[in-house]
Amino acid sequence: MVERLDAVFHALADPTRRAMVRGLAEHEQTVTELAAPHPISLAAASKHIKVLERAGLVRRTVHGRRHVCRLEAAPLAEATHHLRFYEQFWTDRLDALDAFVTSRPEEP
């Protein structure tokens, strides 16, 4: 589980891959469609997709020369579960900051 979680966070660390995941959340896309919004070659797009595949975030099917990608959401759920552990920490810290800021007297 830890290795897969590491792979997910590694995959999502890159803005191009995050954009690809966002696009796949809307609908399946070909490699060409995934590459189109980015200033990258099809070979570079394919490398990004391979990173997403290794993380389990994308499943690619081949229909002749057409490579169709779809999002696999389970690894995202695992990453969300991991981050939720820290949510209470963030909430407590932000609540403390809010209490500090609102308790200070206003300056003249």
Short mmCIF file of N, CA and C in Angstrom, two decimals:
data_model
loop_
_atom_site.label_atom_id
_atom_site.label_comp_id
_atom_site.label_asym_id
_atom_site.label_seq_id
_atom_site.Cartn_x
_atom_site.Cartn_y
_atom_site.Cartn_z
N MET A 1 0.82 -1.20 0.00
CA MET A 1 0.00 0.00 0.00
C MET A 1 0.86 1.26 0.00
N VAL A 2 1.93 1.27 0.80
CA VAL A 2 2.78 2.46 0.88
C VAL A 2 3.44 2.73 -0.46
N GLU A 3 3.93 1.70 -1.13
CA GLU A 3 4.57 1.90 -2.44
C GLU A 3 3.58 2.48 -3.44
N ARG A 4 2.35 1.99 -3.42
CA ARG A 4 1.34 2.50 -4.35
C ARG A 4 1.01 3.95 -4.02
N LEU A 5 0.89 4.26 -2.73
CA LEU A 5 0.62 5.64 -2.32
C LEU A 5 1.75 6.56 -2.74
N ASP A 6 2.99 6.10 -2.59
CA ASP A 6 4.15 6.88 -3.05
C ASP A 6 4.05 7.13 -4.55
N ALA A 7 3.68 6.11 -5.30
CA ALA A 7 3.56 6.24 -6.75
C ALA A 7 2.45 7.23 -7.13
N VAL A 8 1.36 7.21 -6.38
CA VAL A 8 0.26 8.15 -6.65
C VAL A 8 0.71 9.58 -6.42
N PHE A 9 1.34 9.83 -5.26
CA PHE A 9 1.79 11.20 -4.98
C PHE A 9 2.88 11.63 -5.97
N HIS A 10 3.75 10.71 -6.38
CA HIS A 10 4.76 11.03 -7.40
C HIS A 10 4.07 11.41 -8.71
N ALA A 11 3.09 10.63 -9.11
CA ALA A 11 2.38 10.89 -10.36
C ALA A 11 1.67 12.24 -10.32
N LEU A 12 1.07 12.56 -9.18
CA LEU A 12 0.31 13.80 -9.06
C LEU A 12 1.19 15.02 -8.79
N ALA A 13 2.48 14.81 -8.59
CA ALA A 13 3.39 15.92 -8.33
C ALA A 13 3.64 16.77 -9.58
N ASP A 14 3.35 16.22 -10.74
CA ASP A 14 3.61 16.92 -11.99
C ASP A 14 2.34 17.60 -12.50
N PRO A 15 2.39 18.90 -12.84
CA PRO A 15 1.18 19.60 -13.29
C PRO A 15 0.58 19.05 -14.58
N THR A 16 1.40 18.56 -15.48
CA THR A 16 0.86 17.98 -16.72
C THR A 16 0.06 16.73 -16.40
N ARG A 17 0.58 15.89 -15.53
CA ARG A 17 -0.14 14.66 -15.17
C ARG A 17 -1.41 14.98 -14.39
N ARG A 18 -1.35 16.00 -13.52
CA ARG A 18 -2.58 16.39 -12.80
C ARG A 18 -3.64 16.86 -13.79
N ALA A 19 -3.24 17.61 -14.79
CA ALA A 19 -4.19 18.07 -15.80
C ALA A 19 -4.76 16.89 -16.59
N MET A 20 -3.93 15.91 -16.88
CA MET A 20 -4.41 14.72 -17.58
C MET A 20 -5.44 13.97 -16.74
N VAL A 21 -5.16 13.83 -15.46
CA VAL A 21 -6.10 13.15 -14.56
C VAL A 21 -7.42 13.92 -14.51
N ARG A 22 -7.33 15.24 -14.44
CA ARG A 22 -8.54 16.06 -14.41
C ARG A 22 -9.35 15.86 -15.69
N GLY A 23 -8.68 15.81 -16.82
CA GLY A 23 -9.38 15.58 -18.08
C GLY A 23 -10.03 14.21 -18.13
N LEU A 24 -9.33 13.22 -17.62
CA LEU A 24 -9.88 11.86 -17.62
C LEU A 24 -11.05 11.71 -16.65
N ALA A 25 -11.14 12.60 -15.66
CA ALA A 25 -12.27 12.57 -14.73
C ALA A 25 -13.56 12.94 -15.46
N GLU A 26 -13.42 13.67 -16.56
CA GLU A 26 -14.59 14.07 -17.34
C GLU A 26 -15.03 12.96 -18.30
N HIS A 27 -14.05 12.33 -18.96
CA HIS A 27 -14.37 11.24 -19.90
C HIS A 27 -13.08 10.59 -20.38
N GLU A 28 -13.22 9.40 -20.95
CA GLU A 28 -12.07 8.70 -21.53
C GLU A 28 -11.49 9.56 -22.65
N GLN A 29 -10.17 9.44 -22.84
CA GLN A 29 -9.50 10.20 -23.89
C GLN A 29 -8.40 9.36 -24.50
N THR A 30 -8.09 9.67 -25.74
CA THR A 30 -6.95 9.04 -26.39
C THR A 30 -5.67 9.75 -25.94
N VAL A 31 -4.55 9.13 -26.22
CA VAL A 31 -3.26 9.75 -25.91
C VAL A 31 -3.14 11.09 -26.64
N THR A 32 -3.58 11.13 -27.87
CA THR A 32 -3.54 12.37 -28.65
C THR A 32 -4.38 13.46 -27.99
N GLU A 33 -5.56 13.10 -27.52
CA GLU A 33 -6.43 14.08 -26.85
C GLU A 33 -5.80 14.56 -25.53
N LEU A 34 -5.17 13.65 -24.81
CA LEU A 34 -4.53 14.04 -23.55
C LEU A 34 -3.34 14.96 -23.79
N ALA A 35 -2.63 14.74 -24.89
CA ALA A 35 -1.44 15.55 -25.19
C ALA A 35 -1.81 16.93 -25.74
N ALA A 36 -2.95 17.05 -26.41
CA ALA A 36 -3.30 18.26 -27.15
C ALA A 36 -3.20 19.57 -26.37
N PRO A 37 -3.67 19.65 -25.13
CA PRO A 37 -3.60 20.95 -24.44
C PRO A 37 -2.20 21.34 -23.94
N HIS A 38 -1.25 20.45 -24.11
CA HIS A 38 0.08 20.67 -23.55
C HIS A 38 1.12 20.81 -24.66
N PRO A 39 2.15 21.62 -24.42
CA PRO A 39 3.21 21.78 -25.43
C PRO A 39 4.22 20.63 -25.36
N ILE A 40 3.73 19.40 -25.56
CA ILE A 40 4.58 18.22 -25.48
C ILE A 40 4.31 17.32 -26.68
N SER A 41 5.27 16.47 -26.96
CA SER A 41 5.11 15.50 -28.06
C SER A 41 4.24 14.34 -27.60
N LEU A 42 3.81 13.53 -28.55
CA LEU A 42 3.05 12.33 -28.20
C LEU A 42 3.91 11.36 -27.40
N ALA A 43 5.20 11.31 -27.70
CA ALA A 43 6.10 10.44 -26.93
C ALA A 43 6.18 10.90 -25.47
N ALA A 44 6.28 12.20 -25.27
CA ALA A 44 6.32 12.72 -23.89
C ALA A 44 5.00 12.47 -23.18
N ALA A 45 3.89 12.65 -23.89
CA ALA A 45 2.57 12.37 -23.30
C ALA A 45 2.47 10.91 -22.90
N SER A 46 2.97 10.04 -23.75
CA SER A 46 2.95 8.61 -23.44
C SER A 46 3.76 8.29 -22.19
N LYS A 47 4.89 8.97 -22.02
CA LYS A 47 5.70 8.76 -20.81
C LYS A 47 4.94 9.21 -19.57
N HIS A 48 4.25 10.34 -19.66
CA HIS A 48 3.43 10.80 -18.54
C HIS A 48 2.33 9.78 -18.22
N ILE A 49 1.72 9.26 -19.25
CA ILE A 49 0.64 8.30 -19.06
C ILE A 49 1.18 7.02 -18.43
N LYS A 50 2.38 6.60 -18.80
CA LYS A 50 2.99 5.42 -18.18
C LYS A 50 3.19 5.61 -16.68
N VAL A 51 3.57 6.82 -16.27
CA VAL A 51 3.72 7.11 -14.84
C VAL A 51 2.36 6.98 -14.15
N LEU A 52 1.33 7.51 -14.79
CA LEU A 52 -0.03 7.41 -14.24
C LEU A 52 -0.50 5.96 -14.19
N GLU A 53 -0.12 5.17 -15.20
CA GLU A 53 -0.48 3.74 -15.21
C GLU A 53 0.22 3.00 -14.07
N ARG A 54 1.51 3.26 -13.88
CA ARG A 54 2.24 2.59 -12.81
C ARG A 54 1.66 2.91 -11.43
N ALA A 55 1.10 4.09 -11.29
CA ALA A 55 0.48 4.49 -10.03
C ALA A 55 -0.94 3.90 -9.90
N GLY A 56 -1.42 3.28 -10.97
CA GLY A 56 -2.76 2.71 -10.95
C GLY A 56 -3.86 3.71 -11.21
N LEU A 57 -3.50 4.94 -11.61
CA LEU A 57 -4.48 5.99 -11.83
C LEU A 57 -5.14 5.94 -13.20
N VAL A 58 -4.47 5.30 -14.15
CA VAL A 58 -4.96 5.26 -15.53
C VAL A 58 -4.89 3.83 -16.04
N ARG A 59 -5.92 3.46 -16.79
CA ARG A 59 -5.92 2.19 -17.50
C ARG A 59 -6.00 2.51 -18.98
N ARG A 60 -5.08 1.93 -19.74
CA ARG A 60 -5.02 2.17 -21.19
C ARG A 60 -5.46 0.92 -21.91
N THR A 61 -6.34 1.09 -22.88
CA THR A 61 -6.72 -0.02 -23.75
C THR A 61 -6.35 0.35 -25.17
N VAL A 62 -5.95 -0.65 -25.93
CA VAL A 62 -5.50 -0.42 -27.29
C VAL A 62 -6.51 -1.01 -28.26
N HIS A 63 -6.98 -0.17 -29.16
CA HIS A 63 -7.91 -0.58 -30.22
C HIS A 63 -7.22 -0.24 -31.55
N GLY A 64 -6.52 -1.22 -32.09
CA GLY A 64 -5.73 -0.96 -33.30
C GLY A 64 -4.60 -0.02 -32.96
N ARG A 65 -4.57 1.13 -33.61
CA ARG A 65 -3.53 2.13 -33.33
C ARG A 65 -4.00 3.16 -32.32
N ARG A 66 -5.21 3.01 -31.88
CA ARG A 66 -5.83 3.98 -30.96
C ARG A 66 -5.65 3.53 -29.52
N HIS A 67 -5.01 4.36 -28.71
CA HIS A 67 -4.81 4.08 -27.29
C HIS A 67 -5.79 4.95 -26.50
N VAL A 68 -6.72 4.30 -25.82
CA VAL A 68 -7.75 5.02 -25.05
C VAL A 68 -7.44 4.87 -23.56
N CYS A 69 -7.47 5.99 -22.86
CA CYS A 69 -7.16 6.01 -21.42
C CYS A 69 -8.41 6.34 -20.64
N ARG A 70 -8.51 5.71 -19.47
CA ARG A 70 -9.60 6.05 -18.56
C ARG A 70 -9.05 6.12 -17.15
N LEU A 71 -9.70 6.91 -16.34
CA LEU A 71 -9.29 7.13 -14.96
C LEU A 71 -9.70 5.96 -14.08
N GLU A 72 -8.80 5.54 -13.22
CA GLU A 72 -9.08 4.55 -12.18
C GLU A 72 -9.08 5.32 -10.86
N ALA A 73 -10.22 5.45 -10.23
CA ALA A 73 -10.37 6.35 -9.08
C ALA A 73 -9.90 5.76 -7.76
N ALA A 74 -9.77 4.46 -7.63
CA ALA A 74 -9.43 3.86 -6.34
C ALA A 74 -8.14 4.42 -5.73
N PRO A 75 -7.06 4.58 -6.49
CA PRO A 75 -5.85 5.16 -5.88
C PRO A 75 -6.05 6.58 -5.38
N LEU A 76 -6.92 7.35 -6.03
CA LEU A 76 -7.22 8.70 -5.56
C LEU A 76 -7.94 8.64 -4.22
N ALA A 77 -8.82 7.67 -4.06
CA ALA A 77 -9.53 7.50 -2.79
C ALA A 77 -8.55 7.15 -1.68
N GLU A 78 -7.57 6.31 -1.97
CA GLU A 78 -6.55 5.96 -0.98
C GLU A 78 -5.73 7.18 -0.58
N ALA A 79 -5.38 8.01 -1.56
CA ALA A 79 -4.61 9.23 -1.27
C ALA A 79 -5.45 10.20 -0.44
N THR A 80 -6.71 10.31 -0.76
CA THR A 80 -7.62 11.18 0.00
C THR A 80 -7.73 10.69 1.43
N HIS A 81 -7.86 9.39 1.61
CA HIS A 81 -7.94 8.81 2.96
C HIS A 81 -6.67 9.14 3.75
N HIS A 82 -5.53 9.04 3.10
CA HIS A 82 -4.25 9.35 3.76
C HIS A 82 -4.23 10.83 4.19
N LEU A 83 -4.65 11.73 3.32
CA LEU A 83 -4.62 13.15 3.63
C LEU A 83 -5.65 13.54 4.69
N ARG A 84 -6.76 12.83 4.73
CA ARG A 84 -7.80 13.12 5.73
C ARG A 84 -7.28 12.94 7.15
N PHE A 85 -6.30 12.08 7.33
CA PHE A 85 -5.71 11.88 8.64
C PHE A 85 -5.21 13.22 9.19
N TYR A 86 -4.70 14.09 8.32
CA TYR A 86 -4.13 15.36 8.73
C TYR A 86 -5.16 16.49 8.78
N GLU A 87 -6.35 16.23 8.34
CA GLU A 87 -7.38 17.27 8.28
C GLU A 87 -7.66 17.88 9.65
N GLN A 88 -7.75 17.06 10.68
CA GLN A 88 -8.01 17.59 12.01
C GLN A 88 -6.89 18.50 12.48
N PHE A 89 -5.66 18.13 12.16
CA PHE A 89 -4.51 18.98 12.49
C PHE A 89 -4.66 20.35 11.84
N TRP A 90 -4.97 20.36 10.53
CA TRP A 90 -5.12 21.62 9.82
C TRP A 90 -6.27 22.43 10.41
N THR A 91 -7.38 21.77 10.67
CA THR A 91 -8.56 22.45 11.20
C THR A 91 -8.25 23.07 12.56
N ASP A 92 -7.59 22.32 13.44
CA ASP A 92 -7.23 22.85 14.75
C ASP A 92 -6.32 24.06 14.63
N ARG A 93 -5.34 23.98 13.77
CA ARG A 93 -4.39 25.09 13.60
C ARG A 93 -5.09 26.32 13.02
N LEU A 94 -5.95 26.13 12.04
CA LEU A 94 -6.65 27.26 11.45
C LEU A 94 -7.64 27.87 12.44
N ASP A 95 -8.29 27.03 13.24
CA ASP A 95 -9.20 27.55 14.28
C ASP A 95 -8.43 28.37 15.30
N ALA A 96 -7.24 27.91 15.68
CA ALA A 96 -6.41 28.65 16.63
C ALA A 96 -5.98 29.99 16.04
N LEU A 97 -5.60 29.99 14.78
CA LEU A 97 -5.22 31.24 14.12
C LEU A 97 -6.40 32.19 14.06
N ASP A 98 -7.56 31.69 13.71
CA ASP A 98 -8.76 32.52 13.65
C ASP A 98 -9.06 33.12 15.03
N ALA A 99 -8.97 32.31 16.08
CA ALA A 99 -9.23 32.80 17.44
C ALA A 99 -8.23 33.88 17.81
N PHE A 100 -6.98 33.70 17.45
CA PHE A 100 -5.94 34.69 17.75
C PHE A 100 -6.22 36.01 17.02
N VAL A 101 -6.52 35.92 15.74
CA VAL A 101 -6.74 37.12 14.94
C VAL A 101 -7.99 37.86 15.41
N THR A 102 -9.05 37.16 15.68
CA THR A 102 -10.28 37.83 16.09
C THR A 102 -10.25 38.34 17.52
N SER A 103 -9.35 37.82 18.36
CA SER A 103 -9.27 38.28 19.75
C SER A 103 -8.39 39.51 19.91
N ARG A 104 -7.61 39.84 18.92
CA ARG A 104 -6.71 40.99 19.01
C ARG A 104 -7.52 42.28 18.90
N PRO A 105 -7.19 43.26 19.73
CA PRO A 105 -7.89 44.55 19.61
C PRO A 105 -7.50 45.22 18.30
N GLU A 106 -8.46 45.92 17.75
CA GLU A 106 -8.19 46.63 16.50
C GLU A 106 -7.26 47.80 16.74
N GLU A 107 -6.40 48.05 15.80
CA GLU A 107 -5.48 49.18 15.93
C GLU A 107 -6.19 50.46 15.55
N PRO A 108 -5.87 51.57 16.22
CA PRO A 108 -6.55 52.85 15.90
C PRO A 108 -6.21 53.38 14.55
#
